PDB file of C-alpha atoms and ligand atoms in Angstrom:
ATOM      1  CA  MET A   1      17.204 -10.272 -10.733  1.00 77.00           C
ATOM      2  CA  ASN A   2      20.551  -8.475 -11.716  1.00 90.00           C
ATOM      3  CA  ILE A   3      20.218  -5.574 -14.334  1.00 94.00           C
ATOM      4  CA  LYS A   4      23.375  -4.805 -16.006  1.00 91.00           C
ATOM      5  CA  ASN A   5      23.213  -3.080 -18.998  1.00 94.00           C
ATOM      6  CA  ILE A   6      21.172   0.192 -19.330  1.00 95.00           C
ATOM      7  CA  ALA A   7      20.120   2.707 -21.900  1.00 96.00           C
ATOM      8  CA  ILE A   8      18.917   5.964 -21.011  1.00 97.00           C
ATOM      9  CA  VAL A   9      17.635   7.918 -23.950  1.00 98.00           C
ATOM     10  CA  GLY A  10      16.343  11.601 -24.317  1.00 98.00           C
ATOM     11  CA  GLY A  11      15.233  13.306 -27.145  1.00 98.00           C
ATOM     12  CA  THR A  12      13.135  10.450 -28.820  1.00 98.00           C
ATOM     13  CA  HIS A  13      10.736  13.470 -29.668  1.00 98.00           C
ATOM     14  CA  GLY A  14      13.197  16.067 -31.058  1.00 98.00           C
ATOM     15  CA  ASN A  15      10.951  19.424 -29.832  1.00 98.00           C
ATOM     16  CA  GLU A  16      11.340  17.541 -25.757  1.00 98.00           C
ATOM     17  CA  TYR A  17      14.212  19.254 -24.824  1.00 98.00           C
ATOM     18  CA  THR A  18      14.446  18.366 -21.397  1.00 98.00           C
ATOM     19  CA  GLY A  19      16.040  14.624 -22.348  1.00 98.00           C
ATOM     20  CA  VAL A  20      18.224  16.035 -24.574  1.00 98.00           C
ATOM     21  CA  TYR A  21      19.934  18.383 -22.155  1.00 98.00           C
ATOM     22  CA  LEU A  22      19.997  15.982 -19.281  1.00 98.00           C
ATOM     23  CA  ILE A  23      21.954  13.410 -21.472  1.00 97.00           C
ATOM     24  CA  ARG A  24      24.369  15.980 -22.334  1.00 97.00           C
ATOM     25  CA  LYS A  25      24.546  17.113 -18.401  1.00 96.00           C
ATOM     26  CA  LEU A  26      25.267  13.246 -17.727  1.00 95.00           C
ATOM     27  CA  ARG A  27      27.949  13.084 -20.376  1.00 93.00           C
ATOM     28  CA  ILE A  28      29.664  16.386 -18.838  1.00 92.00           C
ATOM     29  CA  ASP A  29      29.214  14.758 -15.153  1.00 88.00           C
ATOM     30  CA  GLN A  30      31.121  11.447 -15.896  1.00 82.00           C
ATOM     31  CA  PHE A  31      28.200  10.039 -14.627  1.00 85.00           C
ATOM     32  CA  GLN A  32      28.962   6.423 -15.226  1.00 82.00           C
ATOM     33  CA  GLU A  33      31.173   6.588 -12.247  1.00 83.00           C
ATOM     34  CA  LYS A  34      28.634   7.424  -9.863  1.00 85.00           C
ATOM     35  CA  TRP A  35      26.586   4.167 -10.918  1.00 88.00           C
ATOM     36  CA  ASN A  36      30.064   1.977 -10.679  1.00 82.00           C
ATOM     37  CA  GLY A  37      28.894  -1.684 -11.675  1.00 87.00           C
ATOM     38  CA  LEU A  38      26.138  -0.563 -14.057  1.00 92.00           C
ATOM     39  CA  ASN A  39      26.620  -0.327 -17.634  1.00 93.00           C
ATOM     40  CA  ILE A  40      24.783   2.985 -18.778  1.00 94.00           C
ATOM     41  CA  ASP A  41      24.622   3.907 -22.432  1.00 93.00           C
ATOM     42  CA  LEU A  42      23.414   7.443 -23.010  1.00 95.00           C
ATOM     43  CA  LEU A  43      21.803   8.242 -26.487  1.00 96.00           C
ATOM     44  CA  ILE A  44      19.919  10.952 -28.200  1.00 98.00           C
ATOM     45  CA  GLY A  45      16.664   9.102 -29.877  1.00 98.00           C
ATOM     46  CA  ASN A  46      15.805  11.480 -32.762  1.00 98.00           C
ATOM     47  CA  PRO A  47      19.085  14.012 -33.306  1.00 98.00           C
ATOM     48  CA  LYS A  48      18.047  15.162 -36.667  1.00 98.00           C
ATOM     49  CA  ALA A  49      14.376  16.235 -35.027  1.00 98.00           C
ATOM     50  CA  TYR A  50      16.100  17.841 -32.567  1.00 98.00           C
ATOM     51  CA  GLU A  51      18.154  19.960 -34.680  1.00 98.00           C
ATOM     52  CA  LYS A  52      14.822  21.401 -36.080  1.00 98.00           C
ATOM     53  CA  CYS A  53      12.867  21.581 -32.854  1.00 98.00           C
ATOM     54  CA  VAL A  54      10.140  19.476 -33.932  1.00 98.00           C
ATOM     55  CA  ARG A  55       8.686  16.259 -32.690  1.00 98.00           C
ATOM     56  CA  PHE A  56       9.849  13.819 -35.640  1.00 98.00           C
ATOM     57  CA  ILE A  57      11.081  14.348 -39.745  1.00 98.00           C
ATOM     58  CA  ASP A  58       8.917  11.622 -41.060  1.00 98.00           C
ATOM     59  CA  HIS A  59       6.647   9.550 -38.581  1.00 97.00           C
ATOM     60  CA  ASP A  60       6.861   9.455 -34.871  1.00 97.00           C
ATOM     61  CA  LEU A  61       9.746   7.597 -33.742  1.00 97.00           C
ATOM     62  CA  ASN A  62       8.048   6.130 -30.302  1.00 96.00           C
ATOM     63  CA  ARG A  63       5.484   4.546 -32.770  1.00 95.00           C
ATOM     64  CA  SER A  64       8.381   2.959 -34.707  1.00 95.00           C
ATOM     65  CA  PHE A  65       9.446   0.124 -32.663  1.00 93.00           C
ATOM     66  CA  GLY A  66       6.920  -2.611 -33.679  1.00 92.00           C
ATOM     67  CA  LYS A  67       8.461  -5.654 -34.546  1.00 88.00           C
ATOM     68  CA  LYS A  68       6.934  -5.897 -38.210  1.00 90.00           C
ATOM     69  CA  ASP A  69       8.089  -2.118 -39.053  1.00 93.00           C
ATOM     70  CA  LEU A  70      11.583  -3.354 -37.609  1.00 92.00           C
ATOM     71  CA  THR A  71      12.174  -5.943 -39.842  1.00 91.00           C
ATOM     72  CA  ASP A  72      10.638  -4.112 -43.114  1.00 93.00           C
ATOM     73  CA  PHE A  73      13.634  -2.688 -44.731  1.00 93.00           C
ATOM     74  CA  GLU A  74      11.695  -1.210 -47.332  1.00 94.00           C
ATOM     75  CA  LEU A  75       9.890   1.286 -44.900  1.00 94.00           C
ATOM     76  CA  PRO A  76      10.614   4.979 -45.960  1.00 95.00           C
ATOM     77  CA  GLY A  77      11.593   7.656 -43.696  1.00 97.00           C
ATOM     78  CA  TYR A  78      14.102   8.961 -41.422  1.00 98.00           C
ATOM     79  CA  GLU A  79      12.408   7.173 -38.241  1.00 98.00           C
ATOM     80  CA  ALA A  80      12.146   3.879 -39.812  1.00 97.00           C
ATOM     81  CA  ASN A  81      15.664   3.906 -40.291  1.00 97.00           C
ATOM     82  CA  ARG A  82      16.350   5.476 -36.631  1.00 98.00           C
ATOM     83  CA  ALA A  83      14.293   2.919 -35.210  1.00 96.00           C
ATOM     84  CA  LYS A  84      16.405   0.202 -36.645  1.00 96.00           C
ATOM     85  CA  VAL A  85      19.775   2.172 -35.804  1.00 95.00           C
ATOM     86  CA  ILE A  86      18.398   2.215 -32.232  1.00 96.00           C
ATOM     87  CA  SER A  87      17.145  -1.339 -32.220  1.00 93.00           C
ATOM     88  CA  GLN A  88      20.582  -2.410 -33.168  1.00 92.00           C
ATOM     89  CA  LYS A  89      22.486  -0.442 -30.925  1.00 91.00           C
ATOM     90  CA  ILE A  90      20.611  -1.154 -27.690  1.00 87.00           C
ATOM     91  CA  ASN A  91      18.699  -4.235 -28.212  1.00 74.00           C
ATOM     92  CA  PRO A  92      17.878  -6.359 -31.345  1.00 64.00           C
ATOM     93  CA  LYS A  93      14.588  -8.012 -30.341  1.00 58.00           C
ATOM     94  CA  ASP A  94      15.881 -11.534 -31.038  1.00 65.00           C
ATOM     95  CA  SER A  95      19.131 -11.445 -28.875  1.00 71.00           C
ATOM     96  CA  PRO A  96      18.608  -8.956 -25.990  1.00 70.00           C
ATOM     97  CA  LYS A  97      21.233  -7.219 -24.370  1.00 84.00           C
ATOM     98  CA  THR A  98      20.337  -4.002 -22.829  1.00 90.00           C
ATOM     99  CA  ASP A  99      18.110  -5.103 -19.638  1.00 92.00           C
ATOM    100  CA  PHE A 100      16.547  -1.908 -18.838  1.00 96.00           C
ATOM    101  CA  ILE A 101      15.515   1.176 -20.520  1.00 96.00           C
ATOM    102  CA  ILE A 102      14.490   4.767 -19.648  1.00 98.00           C
ATOM    103  CA  ASP A 103      12.831   6.667 -22.130  1.00 98.00           C
ATOM    104  CA  LEU A 104      12.492  10.292 -21.134  1.00 98.00           C
ATOM    105  CA  HIS A 105       9.969  12.844 -22.262  1.00 98.00           C
ATOM    106  CA  THR A 106       7.846  15.560 -21.664  1.00 98.00           C
ATOM    107  CA  THR A 107       4.335  16.712 -21.975  1.00 98.00           C
ATOM    108  CA  THR A 108       2.632  20.287 -22.342  1.00 98.00           C
ATOM    109  CA  ALA A 109      -0.335  18.271 -20.139  1.00 98.00           C
ATOM    110  CA  ASN A 110      -0.373  18.606 -16.288  1.00 98.00           C
ATOM    111  CA  MET A 111       1.062  15.541 -15.630  1.00 98.00           C
ATOM    112  CA  GLY A 112       3.684  15.747 -13.144  1.00 98.00           C
ATOM    113  CA  VAL A 113       5.957  13.032 -12.965  1.00 98.00           C
ATOM    114  CA  SER A 114       4.447  10.359 -14.711  1.00 98.00           C
ATOM    115  CA  ILE A 115       5.850   6.847 -15.043  1.00 98.00           C
ATOM    116  CA  ILE A 116       4.591   5.211 -17.995  1.00 97.00           C
ATOM    117  CA  LEU A 117       4.716   1.228 -17.838  1.00 96.00           C
ATOM    118  CA  VAL A 118       4.170  -0.393 -21.352  1.00 92.00           C
ATOM    119  CA  ASN A 119       3.591  -4.370 -19.853  1.00 90.00           C
ATOM    120  CA  ASP A 120       2.813  -5.888 -16.488  1.00 88.00           C
ATOM    121  CA  ASN A 121       5.959  -6.592 -15.444  1.00 91.00           C
ATOM    122  CA  MET A 122       5.899  -6.530 -11.897  1.00 92.00           C
ATOM    123  CA  TYR A 123       9.630  -5.266 -11.466  1.00 94.00           C
ATOM    124  CA  ASN A 124       8.723  -2.390 -13.216  1.00 96.00           C
ATOM    125  CA  PHE A 125       5.673  -1.939 -10.857  1.00 96.00           C
ATOM    126  CA  LYS A 126       7.318  -2.290  -7.961  1.00 95.00           C
ATOM    127  CA  MET A 127      10.167  -0.006  -8.957  1.00 97.00           C
ATOM    128  CA  ALA A 128       7.659   2.639 -10.042  1.00 97.00           C
ATOM    129  CA  SER A 129       6.049   2.325  -6.495  1.00 96.00           C
ATOM    130  CA  TYR A 130       9.313   3.035  -5.155  1.00 97.00           C
ATOM    131  CA  ILE A 131       9.761   5.946  -7.268  1.00 98.00           C
ATOM    132  CA  LYS A 132       6.102   7.195  -6.197  1.00 97.00           C
ATOM    133  CA  SER A 133       7.466   7.100  -2.385  1.00 96.00           C
ATOM    134  CA  LYS A 134      10.625   9.070  -3.011  1.00 97.00           C
ATOM    135  CA  ILE A 135       9.360  11.738  -5.712  1.00 97.00           C
ATOM    136  CA  PRO A 136       6.443  14.254  -5.189  1.00 94.00           C
ATOM    137  CA  ASN A 137       3.664  14.277  -7.642  1.00 97.00           C
ATOM    138  CA  CYS A 138       4.398  11.051  -8.995  1.00 98.00           C
ATOM    139  CA  TYR A 139       1.993   8.910 -11.148  1.00 98.00           C
ATOM    140  CA  ILE A 140       1.842   5.225 -12.847  1.00 98.00           C
ATOM    141  CA  TYR A 141       0.226   5.101 -15.682  1.00 98.00           C
ATOM    142  CA  TYR A 142       0.074   1.732 -17.284  1.00 96.00           C
ATOM    143  CA  ILE A 143      -0.797   1.025 -20.962  1.00 94.00           C
ATOM    144  CA  PRO A 144      -1.487  -2.723 -21.634  1.00 89.00           C
ATOM    145  CA  THR A 145      -0.018  -4.945 -24.234  1.00 75.00           C
ATOM    146  CA  GLU A 146      -3.311  -5.673 -25.180  1.00 64.00           C
ATOM    147  CA  SER A 147      -3.913  -1.784 -26.199  1.00 51.00           C
ATOM    148  CA  TYR A 148      -1.756  -2.500 -29.222  1.00 51.00           C
ATOM    149  CA  ALA A 149      -1.671  -5.110 -31.687  1.00 50.00           C
ATOM    150  CA  ASP A 150       2.339  -4.878 -31.727  1.00 66.00           C
ATOM    151  CA  ASN A 151       3.852  -2.986 -29.379  1.00 82.00           C
ATOM    152  CA  HIS A 152       5.674   0.066 -30.997  1.00 91.00           C
ATOM    153  CA  PHE A 153       7.193   2.073 -28.190  1.00 94.00           C
ATOM    154  CA  LEU A 154      11.081   2.367 -27.699  1.00 94.00           C
ATOM    155  CA  ASN A 155      10.666   0.785 -24.369  1.00 93.00           C
ATOM    156  CA  SER A 156       9.243  -2.438 -26.028  1.00 90.00           C
ATOM    157  CA  LEU A 157      12.716  -2.933 -26.750  1.00 90.00           C
ATOM    158  CA  SER A 158      13.535  -4.257 -23.503  1.00 89.00           C
ATOM    159  CA  PRO A 159      11.197  -6.116 -20.488  1.00 89.00           C
ATOM    160  CA  TYR A 160      12.313  -3.866 -18.082  1.00 94.00           C
ATOM    161  CA  GLY A 161      12.458  -0.042 -17.595  1.00 96.00           C
ATOM    162  CA  PHE A 162       9.535   2.979 -18.161  1.00 98.00           C
ATOM    163  CA  THR A 163       9.095   5.816 -20.500  1.00 98.00           C
ATOM    164  CA  LEU A 164       9.363   9.081 -18.326  1.00 98.00           C
ATOM    165  CA  GLU A 165       6.745  12.411 -19.001  1.00 98.00           C
ATOM    166  CA  VAL A 166       7.183  15.443 -16.914  1.00 98.00           C
ATOM    167  CA  GLY A 167       5.164  18.100 -17.432  1.00 98.00           C
ATOM    168  CA  PRO A 168       3.364  20.708 -17.900  1.00 98.00           C
ATOM    169  CA  ILE A 169       6.558  22.650 -20.223  1.00 98.00           C
ATOM    170  CA  PRO A 170       5.816  23.956 -23.425  1.00 98.00           C
ATOM    171  CA  ASN A 171       8.145  22.046 -26.145  1.00 98.00           C
ATOM    172  CA  GLY A 172      11.177  23.495 -27.409  1.00 98.00           C
ATOM    173  CA  ILE A 173      12.225  24.616 -23.727  1.00 98.00           C
ATOM    174  CA  VAL A 174      14.046  23.676 -20.705  1.00 98.00           C
ATOM    175  CA  ARG A 175      12.781  24.436 -17.160  1.00 98.00           C
ATOM    176  CA  HIS A 176      14.984  23.979 -14.357  1.00 98.00           C
ATOM    177  CA  ASP A 177      12.302  22.909 -12.040  1.00 98.00           C
ATOM    178  CA  ILE A 178      11.177  20.090 -14.664  1.00 98.00           C
ATOM    179  CA  PHE A 179      14.849  19.009 -15.512  1.00 98.00           C
ATOM    180  CA  ASN A 180      15.497  18.464 -11.699  1.00 98.00           C
ATOM    181  CA  GLN A 181      12.411  16.448 -11.662  1.00 98.00           C
ATOM    182  CA  THR A 182      13.589  14.359 -14.425  1.00 98.00           C
ATOM    183  CA  SER A 183      16.993  13.722 -13.384  1.00 98.00           C
ATOM    184  CA  ASN A 184      16.163  13.167  -9.892  1.00 98.00           C
ATOM    185  CA  THR A 185      13.523  10.199 -10.762  1.00 98.00           C
ATOM    186  CA  MET A 186      16.202   8.456 -13.152  1.00 98.00           C
ATOM    187  CA  ASP A 187      18.486   8.594 -10.123  1.00 97.00           C
ATOM    188  CA  VAL A 188      16.014   6.986  -8.015  1.00 98.00           C
ATOM    189  CA  ALA A 189      15.515   4.276 -10.506  1.00 98.00           C
ATOM    190  CA  LEU A 190      19.108   4.054 -10.611  1.00 97.00           C
ATOM    191  CA  GLU A 191      19.094   3.677  -6.826  1.00 96.00           C
ATOM    192  CA  PHE A 192      16.233   0.887  -6.830  1.00 97.00           C
ATOM    193  CA  ILE A 193      18.371  -1.107  -9.610  1.00 96.00           C
ATOM    194  CA  ASN A 194      21.427  -0.749  -7.161  1.00 95.00           C
ATOM    195  CA  ARG A 195      19.844  -2.068  -4.335  1.00 95.00           C
ATOM    196  CA  THR A 196      17.752  -4.962  -5.963  1.00 95.00           C
ATOM    197  CA  ASN A 197      21.076  -5.899  -7.763  1.00 95.00           C
ATOM    198  CA  SER A 198      22.917  -6.300  -4.306  1.00 93.00           C
ATOM    199  CA  GLY A 199      20.134  -8.617  -3.201  1.00 94.00           C
ATOM    200  CA  GLU A 200      18.261  -5.997  -1.154  1.00 94.00           C
ATOM    201  CA  ASN A 201      14.546  -5.770  -1.485  1.00 92.00           C
ATOM    202  CA  PRO A 202      13.541  -1.732  -1.311  1.00 92.00           C
ATOM    203  CA  GLU A 203      10.381  -1.158   1.026  1.00 89.00           C
ATOM    204  CA  THR A 204       7.936  -0.488  -1.376  1.00 89.00           C
ATOM    205  CA  ASP A 205       3.979  -0.754  -0.974  1.00 89.00           C
ATOM    206  CA  ASP A 206       2.184  -4.122  -1.562  1.00 88.00           C
ATOM    207  CA  ILE A 207      -0.802  -2.357  -3.036  1.00 93.00           C
ATOM    208  CA  ILE A 208      -0.096   0.548  -5.508  1.00 94.00           C
ATOM    209  CA  GLU A 209      -2.419   3.135  -7.331  1.00 96.00           C
ATOM    210  CA  VAL A 210      -2.153   2.738 -10.982  1.00 97.00           C
ATOM    211  CA  PHE A 211      -4.092   4.474 -13.817  1.00 98.00           C
ATOM    212  CA  LYS A 212      -4.644   2.033 -16.384  1.00 97.00           C
ATOM    213  CA  HIS A 213      -5.012   3.195 -20.159  1.00 96.00           C
ATOM    214  CA  ARG A 214      -8.466   2.751 -21.414  1.00 96.00           C
ATOM    215  CA  LYS A 215      -9.137   4.995 -24.709  1.00 96.00           C
ATOM    216  CA  VAL A 216      -8.461   8.040 -26.703  1.00 97.00           C
ATOM    217  CA  ILE A 217     -11.065  11.096 -26.981  1.00 98.00           C
ATOM    218  CA  GLU A 218     -11.238  12.865 -30.259  1.00 98.00           C
ATOM    219  CA  PHE A 219     -12.007  16.463 -30.294  1.00 98.00           C
ATOM    220  CA  PRO A 220     -15.370  17.152 -31.930  1.00 98.00           C
ATOM    221  CA  LYS A 221     -15.018  17.992 -35.643  1.00 97.00           C
ATOM    222  CA  ASP A 222     -16.867  20.424 -38.266  1.00 96.00           C
ATOM    223  CA  LYS A 223     -18.162  18.974 -41.462  1.00 95.00           C
ATOM    224  CA  GLU A 224     -15.155  19.816 -43.059  1.00 96.00           C
ATOM    225  CA  GLY A 225     -12.788  17.552 -40.486  1.00 94.00           C
ATOM    226  CA  ASN A 226     -11.121  20.386 -38.537  1.00 96.00           C
ATOM    227  CA  ILE A 227     -11.373  20.629 -34.919  1.00 98.00           C
ATOM    228  CA  ASN A 228     -14.185  23.129 -33.820  1.00 97.00           C
ATOM    229  CA  ALA A 229     -13.834  22.699 -30.017  1.00 98.00           C
ATOM    230  CA  ILE A 230     -11.427  23.271 -26.799  1.00 98.00           C
ATOM    231  CA  ILE A 231     -10.975  22.126 -24.045  1.00 98.00           C
ATOM    232  CA  HIS A 232     -13.118  23.175 -21.333  1.00 98.00           C
ATOM    233  CA  GLU A 233     -11.539  25.372 -18.812  1.00 98.00           C
ATOM    234  CA  ASN A 234     -12.948  23.139 -16.246  1.00 98.00           C
ATOM    235  CA  LEU A 235     -10.999  20.178 -17.521  1.00 98.00           C
ATOM    236  CA  GLN A 236      -7.901  21.832 -18.317  1.00 98.00           C
ATOM    237  CA  ASP A 237      -4.871  20.827 -16.139  1.00 98.00           C
ATOM    238  CA  LYS A 238      -6.964  18.052 -14.489  1.00 98.00           C
ATOM    239  CA  ASP A 239      -4.719  15.176 -15.543  1.00 98.00           C
ATOM    240  CA  TYR A 240      -5.678  11.984 -13.096  1.00 98.00           C
ATOM    241  CA  GLN A 241      -8.338  13.658 -11.217  1.00 98.00           C
ATOM    242  CA  PRO A 242     -11.957  12.172 -11.613  1.00 98.00           C
ATOM    243  CA  LEU A 243     -14.090  13.034 -14.344  1.00 98.00           C
ATOM    244  CA  LYS A 244     -18.040  12.033 -13.671  1.00 98.00           C
ATOM    245  CA  LYS A 245     -20.959  12.304 -15.863  1.00 98.00           C
ATOM    246  CA  GLY A 246     -22.148  15.673 -16.715  1.00 98.00           C
ATOM    247  CA  ASP A 247     -18.505  17.167 -16.123  1.00 98.00           C
ATOM    248  CA  SER A 248     -18.062  19.746 -19.110  1.00 98.00           C
ATOM    249  CA  ILE A 249     -15.355  18.405 -21.378  1.00 98.00           C
ATOM    250  CA  PHE A 250     -15.426  21.137 -24.408  1.00 98.00           C
ATOM    251  CA  SER A 251     -16.724  24.238 -25.535  1.00 98.00           C
ATOM    252  CA  THR A 252     -17.286  24.031 -29.299  1.00 98.00           C
ATOM    253  CA  LEU A 253     -17.027  26.886 -31.296  1.00 97.00           C
ATOM    254  CA  GLU A 254     -20.456  27.534 -31.980  1.00 95.00           C
ATOM    255  CA  GLY A 255     -20.550  28.185 -27.940  1.00 96.00           C
ATOM    256  CA  GLU A 256     -22.039  24.722 -26.938  1.00 97.00           C
ATOM    257  CA  ILE A 257     -20.970  22.872 -23.982  1.00 98.00           C
ATOM    258  CA  VAL A 258     -20.284  19.222 -24.448  1.00 98.00           C
ATOM    259  CA  THR A 259     -20.361  17.154 -21.201  1.00 98.00           C
ATOM    260  CA  PHE A 260     -18.759  13.598 -20.308  1.00 98.00           C
ATOM    261  CA  GLU A 261     -21.803  11.383 -20.827  1.00 98.00           C
ATOM    262  CA  GLU A 262     -20.397   7.726 -19.196  1.00 97.00           C
ATOM    263  CA  ASP A 263     -21.879   6.240 -16.371  1.00 97.00           C
ATOM    264  CA  GLU A 264     -18.542   5.211 -14.661  1.00 97.00           C
ATOM    265  CA  ILE A 265     -15.537   7.538 -13.329  1.00 98.00           C
ATOM    266  CA  LEU A 266     -12.896   7.803 -15.830  1.00 98.00           C
ATOM    267  CA  HIS A 267      -9.448   9.904 -14.840  1.00 98.00           C
ATOM    268  CA  PRO A 268      -8.133  11.491 -17.621  1.00 98.00           C
ATOM    269  CA  VAL A 269      -4.674  12.061 -18.979  1.00 98.00           C
ATOM    270  CA  PHE A 270      -2.511  13.915 -21.759  1.00 98.00           C
ATOM    271  CA  ILE A 271      -5.383  16.702 -21.529  1.00 98.00           C
ATOM    272  CA  ASN A 272      -4.586  19.303 -24.293  1.00 98.00           C
ATOM    273  CA  GLU A 273      -0.964  17.602 -25.177  1.00 98.00           C
ATOM    274  CA  ALA A 274      -0.082  19.752 -28.008  1.00 98.00           C
ATOM    275  CA  ALA A 275       1.578  16.553 -29.750  1.00 97.00           C
ATOM    276  CA  TYR A 276      -1.950  14.954 -30.325  1.00 97.00           C
ATOM    277  CA  TYR A 277      -3.579  18.035 -32.141  1.00 97.00           C
ATOM    278  CA  TYR A 278      -2.466  16.564 -35.374  1.00 95.00           C
ATOM    279  CA  LYS A 279      -4.021  13.371 -34.606  1.00 96.00           C
ATOM    280  CA  ASN A 280      -7.258  15.193 -33.653  1.00 97.00           C
ATOM    281  CA  ILE A 281      -6.838  13.793 -29.760  1.00 98.00           C
ATOM    282  CA  ALA A 282      -7.847  15.713 -27.058  1.00 98.00           C
ATOM    283  CA  PHE A 283      -7.278  13.572 -23.983  1.00 98.00           C
ATOM    284  CA  SER A 284      -6.963  10.055 -23.029  1.00 98.00           C
ATOM    285  CA  LEU A 285      -9.014   8.025 -20.460  1.00 98.00           C
ATOM    286  CA  THR A 286      -7.798   5.865 -17.885  1.00 98.00           C
ATOM    287  CA  GLU A 287      -9.348   3.909 -14.907  1.00 97.00           C
ATOM    288  CA  LYS A 288      -7.786   4.156 -11.909  1.00 97.00           C
ATOM    289  CA  VAL A 289      -6.999   0.415 -10.509  1.00 96.00           C
ATOM    290  CA  SER A 290      -4.928  -0.895  -7.784  1.00 95.00           C
ATOM    291  CA  VAL A 291      -1.845  -3.400  -8.668  1.00 93.00           C
ATOM    292  CA  ASP A 292      -1.004  -6.143  -5.713  1.00 91.00           C
ATOM    293  CA  THR A 293       2.797  -6.409  -6.565  1.00 85.00           C
ATOM    294  CA  LYS A 294       2.781  -9.571  -5.135  1.00 82.00           C
ATOM    295  CA  LYS A 295      -0.046 -11.270  -6.797  1.00 79.00           C
ATOM    296  CA  GLY A 296       0.171  -8.965  -9.651  1.00 71.00           C
ATOM    297  CA  LEU A 297      -3.797  -8.700  -9.881  1.00 64.00           C
ATOM    298  CA  THR A 298      -5.469  -5.492 -10.612  1.00 68.00           C
ATOM    299  CA  LYS A 299      -8.651  -4.580  -9.897  1.00 66.00           C
ATOM    300  CA  THR A 300     -10.863  -0.762  -9.774  1.00 69.00           C
ATOM    301  CA  MET A 301     -10.387   1.630  -7.205  1.00 66.00           C
ATOM    302  CA  LYS A 302     -13.291   3.515  -6.018  1.00 56.00           C
TER     303      LYS A 302
HETATM  304 ZN1   ZN B   1       7.508  12.565 -26.235  1.00 56.08          ZN
END
């Protein structure tokens, strides 16, 4: 495995400032010299949305990289065009040139440092395991390809890499601690690439704990379709913690408590993520599994 061409993207969502500031700092730092031998492209994903401090202008850019959308030249909107520009620049889907993509995001949820993987490539899992051993409060969140008919994330442009989500942080600001966690995680990833490029096999755990995406949970709604409940205080900030039958998840505006009614224990993520209100999404549920980085098998962890 030899990874040479890397793209680091910040501001794929215009109101997640950490990635944009990190890209700006890396440009000032002459960062490329530090990683001699690696060809690193630094990119602001959605400059127009960043200017306006919004997530997107017409459509979520990080849902615009499906193969069908990238080949539909009549698709209207800023992001539909922006996705084609980024795709051409870093990785035309039929003639890949960028080996590895780090897409920098932040979340308003209490997700610490989350490495999100959108395919089951074992190199990515090994790297995630390596990052987890070096970065405190780090989780691996795996979204299997079969969850979507067509993988539409920016990361789908390349078989290697990950989406980085760091939080909690409000949209539209930068915090020194979150900034440093983002920057350190990126450094550890590049260190892993450098080491594997030079033939080393960096020490990682063979069996790693992974949170595998299951489904999204919507807010309860009233007859008019408006959200009429808030995340229960017992659930707030409990990302990656076990959720059991009978646990409170919502408090409705009528004063009722809604409880979790599934028999199996699942692990919520993106709890109360600001960006998902417009889609009525309250949180996502994951299953805690173990991944054997040698055999690639997953099984449920109790
Ligand atoms: Zn984002």
